Short mmCIF file of N, CA and C in Angstrom, two decimals:
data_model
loop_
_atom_site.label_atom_id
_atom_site.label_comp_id
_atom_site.label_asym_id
_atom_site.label_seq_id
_atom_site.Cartn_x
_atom_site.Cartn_y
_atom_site.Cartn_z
N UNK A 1 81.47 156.86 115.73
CA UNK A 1 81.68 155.42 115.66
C UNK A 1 81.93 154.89 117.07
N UNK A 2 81.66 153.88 117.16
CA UNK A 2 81.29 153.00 118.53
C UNK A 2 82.42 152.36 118.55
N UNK A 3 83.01 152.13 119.89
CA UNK A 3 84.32 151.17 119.84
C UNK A 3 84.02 149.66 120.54
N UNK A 4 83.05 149.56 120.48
CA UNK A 4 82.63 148.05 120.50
C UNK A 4 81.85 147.43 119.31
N UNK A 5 82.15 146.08 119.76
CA UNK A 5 81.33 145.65 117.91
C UNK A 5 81.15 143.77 118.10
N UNK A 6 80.26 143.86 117.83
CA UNK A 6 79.49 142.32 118.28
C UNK A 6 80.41 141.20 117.74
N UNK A 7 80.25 140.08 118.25
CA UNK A 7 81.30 139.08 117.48
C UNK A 7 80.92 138.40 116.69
N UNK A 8 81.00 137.78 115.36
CA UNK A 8 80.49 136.86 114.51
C UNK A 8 79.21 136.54 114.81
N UNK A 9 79.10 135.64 116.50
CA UNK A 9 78.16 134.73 116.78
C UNK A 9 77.12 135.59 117.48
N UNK A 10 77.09 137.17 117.65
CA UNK A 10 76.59 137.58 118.31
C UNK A 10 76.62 137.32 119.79
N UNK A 11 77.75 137.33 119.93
CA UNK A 11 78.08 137.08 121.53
C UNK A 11 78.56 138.19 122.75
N UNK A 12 79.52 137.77 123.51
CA UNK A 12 79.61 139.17 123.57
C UNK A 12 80.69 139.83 123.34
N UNK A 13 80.27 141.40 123.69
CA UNK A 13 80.93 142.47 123.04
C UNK A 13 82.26 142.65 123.50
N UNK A 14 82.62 142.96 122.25
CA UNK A 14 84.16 143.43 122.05
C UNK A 14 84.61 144.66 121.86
N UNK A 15 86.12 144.74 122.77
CA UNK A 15 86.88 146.45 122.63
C UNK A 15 86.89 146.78 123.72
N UNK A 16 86.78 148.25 124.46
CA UNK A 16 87.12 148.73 125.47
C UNK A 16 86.13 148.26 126.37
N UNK A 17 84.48 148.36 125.76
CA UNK A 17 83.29 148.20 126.96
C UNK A 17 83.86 147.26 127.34
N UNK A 18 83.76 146.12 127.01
CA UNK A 18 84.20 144.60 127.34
C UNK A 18 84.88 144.42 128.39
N UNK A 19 86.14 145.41 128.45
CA UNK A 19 86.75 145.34 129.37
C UNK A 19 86.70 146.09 130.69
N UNK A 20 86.21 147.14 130.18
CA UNK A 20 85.58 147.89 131.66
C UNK A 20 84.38 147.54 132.21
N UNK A 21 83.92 146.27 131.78
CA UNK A 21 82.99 145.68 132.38
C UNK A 21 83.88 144.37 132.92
N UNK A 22 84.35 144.19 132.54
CA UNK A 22 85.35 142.60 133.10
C UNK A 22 86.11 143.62 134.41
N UNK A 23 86.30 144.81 134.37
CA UNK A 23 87.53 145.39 135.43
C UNK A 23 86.53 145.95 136.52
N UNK A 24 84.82 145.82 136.24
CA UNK A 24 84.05 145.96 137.34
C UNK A 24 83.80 144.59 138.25
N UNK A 25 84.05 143.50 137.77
CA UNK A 25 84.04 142.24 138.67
C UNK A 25 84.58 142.03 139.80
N UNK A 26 84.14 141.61 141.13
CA UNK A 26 84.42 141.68 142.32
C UNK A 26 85.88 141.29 142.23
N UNK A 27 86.15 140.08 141.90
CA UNK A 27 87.43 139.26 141.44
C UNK A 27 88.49 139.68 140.40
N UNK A 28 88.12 140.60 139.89
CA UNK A 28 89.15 141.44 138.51
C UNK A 28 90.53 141.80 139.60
N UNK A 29 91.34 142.03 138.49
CA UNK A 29 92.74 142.46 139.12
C UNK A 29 92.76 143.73 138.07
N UNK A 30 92.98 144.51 138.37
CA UNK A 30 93.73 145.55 136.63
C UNK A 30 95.49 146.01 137.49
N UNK A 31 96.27 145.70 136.13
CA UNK A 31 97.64 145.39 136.06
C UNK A 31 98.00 146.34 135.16
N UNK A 32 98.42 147.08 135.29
CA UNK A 32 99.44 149.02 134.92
C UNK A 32 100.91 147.81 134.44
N UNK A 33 101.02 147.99 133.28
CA UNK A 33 102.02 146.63 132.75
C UNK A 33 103.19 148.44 132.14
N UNK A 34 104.28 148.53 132.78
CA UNK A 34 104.88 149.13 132.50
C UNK A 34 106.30 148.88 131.92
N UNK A 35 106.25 147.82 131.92
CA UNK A 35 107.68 146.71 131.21
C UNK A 35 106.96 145.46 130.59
N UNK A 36 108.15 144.71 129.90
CA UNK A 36 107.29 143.96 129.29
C UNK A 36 107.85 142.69 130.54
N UNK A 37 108.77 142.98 131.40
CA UNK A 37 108.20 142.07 132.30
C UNK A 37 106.78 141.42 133.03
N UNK A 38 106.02 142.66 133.18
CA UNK A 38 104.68 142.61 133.85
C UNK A 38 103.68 141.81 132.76
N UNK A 39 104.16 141.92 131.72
CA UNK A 39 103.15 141.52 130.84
C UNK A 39 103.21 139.86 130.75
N UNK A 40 104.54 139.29 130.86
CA UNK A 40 105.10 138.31 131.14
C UNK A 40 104.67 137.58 132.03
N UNK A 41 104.41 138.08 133.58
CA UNK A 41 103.61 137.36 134.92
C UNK A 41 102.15 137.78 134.73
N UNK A 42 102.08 138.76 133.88
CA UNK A 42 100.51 138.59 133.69
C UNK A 42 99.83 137.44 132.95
N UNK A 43 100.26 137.31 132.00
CA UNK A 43 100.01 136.52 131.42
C UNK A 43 100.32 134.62 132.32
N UNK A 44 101.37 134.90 132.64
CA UNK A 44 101.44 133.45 133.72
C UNK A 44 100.55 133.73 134.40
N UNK A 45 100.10 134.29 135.35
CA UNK A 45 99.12 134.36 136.42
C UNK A 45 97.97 133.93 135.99
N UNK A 46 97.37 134.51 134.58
CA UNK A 46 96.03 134.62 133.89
C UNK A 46 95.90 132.69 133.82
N UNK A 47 97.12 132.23 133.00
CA UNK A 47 97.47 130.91 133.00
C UNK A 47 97.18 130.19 134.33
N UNK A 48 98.01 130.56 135.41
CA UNK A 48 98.29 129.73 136.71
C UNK A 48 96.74 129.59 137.16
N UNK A 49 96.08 130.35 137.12
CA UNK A 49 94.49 131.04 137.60
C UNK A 49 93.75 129.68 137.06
N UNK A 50 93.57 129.82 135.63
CA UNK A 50 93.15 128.70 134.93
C UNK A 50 93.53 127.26 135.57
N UNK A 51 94.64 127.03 135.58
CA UNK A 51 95.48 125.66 135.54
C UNK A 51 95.10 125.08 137.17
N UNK A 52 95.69 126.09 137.93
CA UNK A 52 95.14 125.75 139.46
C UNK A 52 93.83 125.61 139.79
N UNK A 53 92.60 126.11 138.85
CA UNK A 53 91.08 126.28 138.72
C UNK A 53 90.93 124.84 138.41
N UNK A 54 91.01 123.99 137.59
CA UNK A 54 91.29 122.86 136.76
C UNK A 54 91.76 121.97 138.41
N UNK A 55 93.23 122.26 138.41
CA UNK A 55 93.78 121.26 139.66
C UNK A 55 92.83 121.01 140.37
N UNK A 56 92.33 121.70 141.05
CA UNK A 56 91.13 121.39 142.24
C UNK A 56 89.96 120.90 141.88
N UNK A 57 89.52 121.32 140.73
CA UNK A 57 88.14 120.90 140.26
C UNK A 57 88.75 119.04 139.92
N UNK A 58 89.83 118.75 139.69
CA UNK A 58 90.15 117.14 139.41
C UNK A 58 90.64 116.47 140.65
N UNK A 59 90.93 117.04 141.87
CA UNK A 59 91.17 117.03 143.13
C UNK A 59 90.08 115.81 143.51
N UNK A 60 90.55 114.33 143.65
CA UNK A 60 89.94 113.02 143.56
C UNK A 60 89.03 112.15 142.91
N UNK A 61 89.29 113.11 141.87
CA UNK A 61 88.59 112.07 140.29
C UNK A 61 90.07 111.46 139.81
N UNK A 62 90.67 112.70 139.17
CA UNK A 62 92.13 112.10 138.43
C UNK A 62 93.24 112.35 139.41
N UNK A 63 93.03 113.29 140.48
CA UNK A 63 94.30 113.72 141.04
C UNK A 63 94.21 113.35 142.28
N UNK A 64 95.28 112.57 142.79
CA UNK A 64 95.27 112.58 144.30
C UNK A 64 95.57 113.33 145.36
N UNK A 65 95.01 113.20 146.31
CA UNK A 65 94.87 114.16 147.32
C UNK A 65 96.44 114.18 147.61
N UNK A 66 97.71 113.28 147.32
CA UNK A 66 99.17 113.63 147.91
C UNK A 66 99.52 113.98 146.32
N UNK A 67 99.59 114.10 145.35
CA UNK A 67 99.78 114.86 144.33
C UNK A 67 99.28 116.04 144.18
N UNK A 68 97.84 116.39 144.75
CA UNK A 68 97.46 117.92 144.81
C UNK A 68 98.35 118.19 145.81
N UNK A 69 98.87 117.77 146.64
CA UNK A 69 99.43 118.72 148.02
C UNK A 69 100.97 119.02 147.46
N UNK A 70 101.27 117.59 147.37
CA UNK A 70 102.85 118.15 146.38
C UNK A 70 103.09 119.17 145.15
N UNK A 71 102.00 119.05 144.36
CA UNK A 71 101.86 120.33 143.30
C UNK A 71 101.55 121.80 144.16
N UNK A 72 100.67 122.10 145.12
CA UNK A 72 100.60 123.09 145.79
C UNK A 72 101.63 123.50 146.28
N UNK A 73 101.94 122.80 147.17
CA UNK A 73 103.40 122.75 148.31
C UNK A 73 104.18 123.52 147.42
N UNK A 74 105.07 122.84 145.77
CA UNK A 74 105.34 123.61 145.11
C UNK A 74 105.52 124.83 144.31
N UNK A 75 104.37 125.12 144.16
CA UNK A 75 103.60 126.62 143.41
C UNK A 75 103.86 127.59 144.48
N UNK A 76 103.36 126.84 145.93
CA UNK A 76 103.54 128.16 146.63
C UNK A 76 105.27 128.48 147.51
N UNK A 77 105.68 127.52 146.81
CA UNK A 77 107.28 127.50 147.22
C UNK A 77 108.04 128.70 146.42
N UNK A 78 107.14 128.40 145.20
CA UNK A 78 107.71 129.25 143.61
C UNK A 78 107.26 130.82 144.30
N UNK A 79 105.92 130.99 144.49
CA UNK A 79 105.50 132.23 144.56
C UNK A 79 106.27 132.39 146.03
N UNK A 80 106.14 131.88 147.38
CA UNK A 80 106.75 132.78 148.48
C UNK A 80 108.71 133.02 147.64
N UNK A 81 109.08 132.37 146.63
CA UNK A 81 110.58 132.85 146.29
C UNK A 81 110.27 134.30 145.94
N UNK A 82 109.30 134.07 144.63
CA UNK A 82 109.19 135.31 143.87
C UNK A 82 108.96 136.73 144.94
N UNK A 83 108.16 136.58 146.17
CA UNK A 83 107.60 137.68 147.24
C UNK A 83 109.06 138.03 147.97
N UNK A 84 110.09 136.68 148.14
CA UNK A 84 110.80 137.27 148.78
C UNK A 84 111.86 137.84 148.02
N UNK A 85 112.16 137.29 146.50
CA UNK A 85 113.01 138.18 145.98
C UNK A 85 112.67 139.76 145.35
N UNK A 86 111.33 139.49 145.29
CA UNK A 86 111.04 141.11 145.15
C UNK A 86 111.29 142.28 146.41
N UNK A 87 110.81 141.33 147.66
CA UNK A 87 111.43 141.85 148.67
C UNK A 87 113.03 142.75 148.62
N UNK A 88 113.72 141.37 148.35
CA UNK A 88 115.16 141.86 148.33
C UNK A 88 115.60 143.07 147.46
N UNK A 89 114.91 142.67 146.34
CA UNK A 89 115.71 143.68 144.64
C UNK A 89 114.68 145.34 145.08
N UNK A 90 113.54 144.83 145.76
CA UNK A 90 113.13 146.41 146.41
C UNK A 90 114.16 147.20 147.14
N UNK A 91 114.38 146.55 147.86
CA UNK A 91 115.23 146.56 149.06
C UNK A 91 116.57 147.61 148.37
N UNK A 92 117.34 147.05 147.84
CA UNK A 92 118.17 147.08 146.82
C UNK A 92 118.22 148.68 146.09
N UNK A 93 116.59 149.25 145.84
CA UNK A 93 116.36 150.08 144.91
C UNK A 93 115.80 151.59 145.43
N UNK A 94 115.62 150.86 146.88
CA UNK A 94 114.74 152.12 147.74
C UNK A 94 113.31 151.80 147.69
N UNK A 95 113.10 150.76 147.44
CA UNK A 95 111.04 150.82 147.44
C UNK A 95 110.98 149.55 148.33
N UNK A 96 110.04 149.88 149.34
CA UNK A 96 109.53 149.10 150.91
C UNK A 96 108.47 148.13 149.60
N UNK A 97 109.06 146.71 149.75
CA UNK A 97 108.02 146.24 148.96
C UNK A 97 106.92 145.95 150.06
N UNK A 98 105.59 145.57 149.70
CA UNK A 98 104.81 145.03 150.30
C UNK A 98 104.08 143.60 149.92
N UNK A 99 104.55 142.70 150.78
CA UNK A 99 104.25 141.21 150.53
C UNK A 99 102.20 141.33 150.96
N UNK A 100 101.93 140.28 149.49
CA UNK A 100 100.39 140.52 149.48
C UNK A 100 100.27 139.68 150.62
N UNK A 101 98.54 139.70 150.84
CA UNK A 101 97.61 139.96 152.46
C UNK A 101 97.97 138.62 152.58
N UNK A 102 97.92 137.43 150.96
CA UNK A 102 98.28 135.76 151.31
C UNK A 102 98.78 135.46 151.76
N UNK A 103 100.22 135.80 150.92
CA UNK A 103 101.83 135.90 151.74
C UNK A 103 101.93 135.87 153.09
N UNK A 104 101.23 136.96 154.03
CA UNK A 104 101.52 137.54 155.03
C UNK A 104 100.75 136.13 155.99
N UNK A 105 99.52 136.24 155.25
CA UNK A 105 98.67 134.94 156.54
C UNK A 105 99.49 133.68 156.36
N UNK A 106 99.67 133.19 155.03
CA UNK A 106 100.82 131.85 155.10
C UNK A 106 101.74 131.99 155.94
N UNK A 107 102.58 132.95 155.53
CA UNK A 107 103.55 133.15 156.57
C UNK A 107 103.75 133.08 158.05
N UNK A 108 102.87 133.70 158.57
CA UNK A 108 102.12 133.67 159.73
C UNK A 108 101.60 131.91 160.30
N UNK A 109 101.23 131.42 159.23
CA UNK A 109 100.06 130.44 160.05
C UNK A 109 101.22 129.35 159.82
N UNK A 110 102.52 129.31 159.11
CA UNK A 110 103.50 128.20 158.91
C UNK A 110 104.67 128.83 160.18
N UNK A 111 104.80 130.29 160.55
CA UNK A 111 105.66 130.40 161.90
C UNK A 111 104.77 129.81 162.89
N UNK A 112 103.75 129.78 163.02
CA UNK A 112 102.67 129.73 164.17
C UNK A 112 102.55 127.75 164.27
N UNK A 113 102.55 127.27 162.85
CA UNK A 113 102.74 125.81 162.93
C UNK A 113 103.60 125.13 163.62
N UNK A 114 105.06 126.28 162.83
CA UNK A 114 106.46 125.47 163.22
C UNK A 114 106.82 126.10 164.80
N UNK A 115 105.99 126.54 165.46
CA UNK A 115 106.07 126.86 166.41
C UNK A 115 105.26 125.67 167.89
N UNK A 116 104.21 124.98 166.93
CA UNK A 116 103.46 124.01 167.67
C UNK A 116 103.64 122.78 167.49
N UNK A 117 104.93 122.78 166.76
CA UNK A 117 104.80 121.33 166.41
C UNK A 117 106.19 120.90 167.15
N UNK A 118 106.47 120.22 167.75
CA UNK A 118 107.40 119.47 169.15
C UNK A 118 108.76 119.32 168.54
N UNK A 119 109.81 119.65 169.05
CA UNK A 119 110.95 119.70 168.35
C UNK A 119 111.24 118.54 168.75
N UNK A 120 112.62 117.56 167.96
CA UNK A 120 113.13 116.23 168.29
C UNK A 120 113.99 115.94 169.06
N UNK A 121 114.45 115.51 170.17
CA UNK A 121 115.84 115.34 171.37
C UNK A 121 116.07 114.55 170.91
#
């Protein structure tokens, strides 16, 4: 017996192939969910992915260009917390976390900003 199996509409296939073809995509992530925490930000992420996909695609039809920046500004306020408290609770546990490649260039290109931009007397 086959562990895939067509859908109603004849669309596509369902079960394991399905997915080891979705985990060959340049863009795939695969996530080792070993708590049900992970399953928790997976699932937000899968969400955020969508939702932020959407934001931009409405980025000066419905949304304005200082409402996209304030919604961004935000999200990535949320995520550099989350990088740095994982940082810390690593820290904490014995494991060198490693802040992803984003993290690192934001980081970088906002010291490198606040570095060019003229302080006030």
């Amino acid at each position: 017996m086959t562990e895939t199996q067509k859908s109603p509409s004849n669309g596509p296939t369902k079960g394991r192939d399905f997915f080891i073809e979705m985990a060959k995509h340049p863009r795939s992530r695969v996530i080792m969910a070993n708590t049900s925490d992970t399953y928790m930000m997976a699932d937000i992420t899968r969400q955020g992915d969508i939702i932020i996909s959407r934001l931009r695609d409405e980025l000066m039809r419905s949304i304005t260009i200082e409402d996209f920046t304030r919604y961004m500004d935000e999200y990535y306020k949320i995520i550099f917390g989350l990088e740095d408290h994982l940082q810390l609770i690593g820290s904490m546990v014995g494991i060198d976390y490693r802040p992803s490649r984003t993290y690192k260039s934001m980081k970088k290109k906002n010291n490198q900003d606040s570095m060019n931009t003229p302080t006030e007397t």
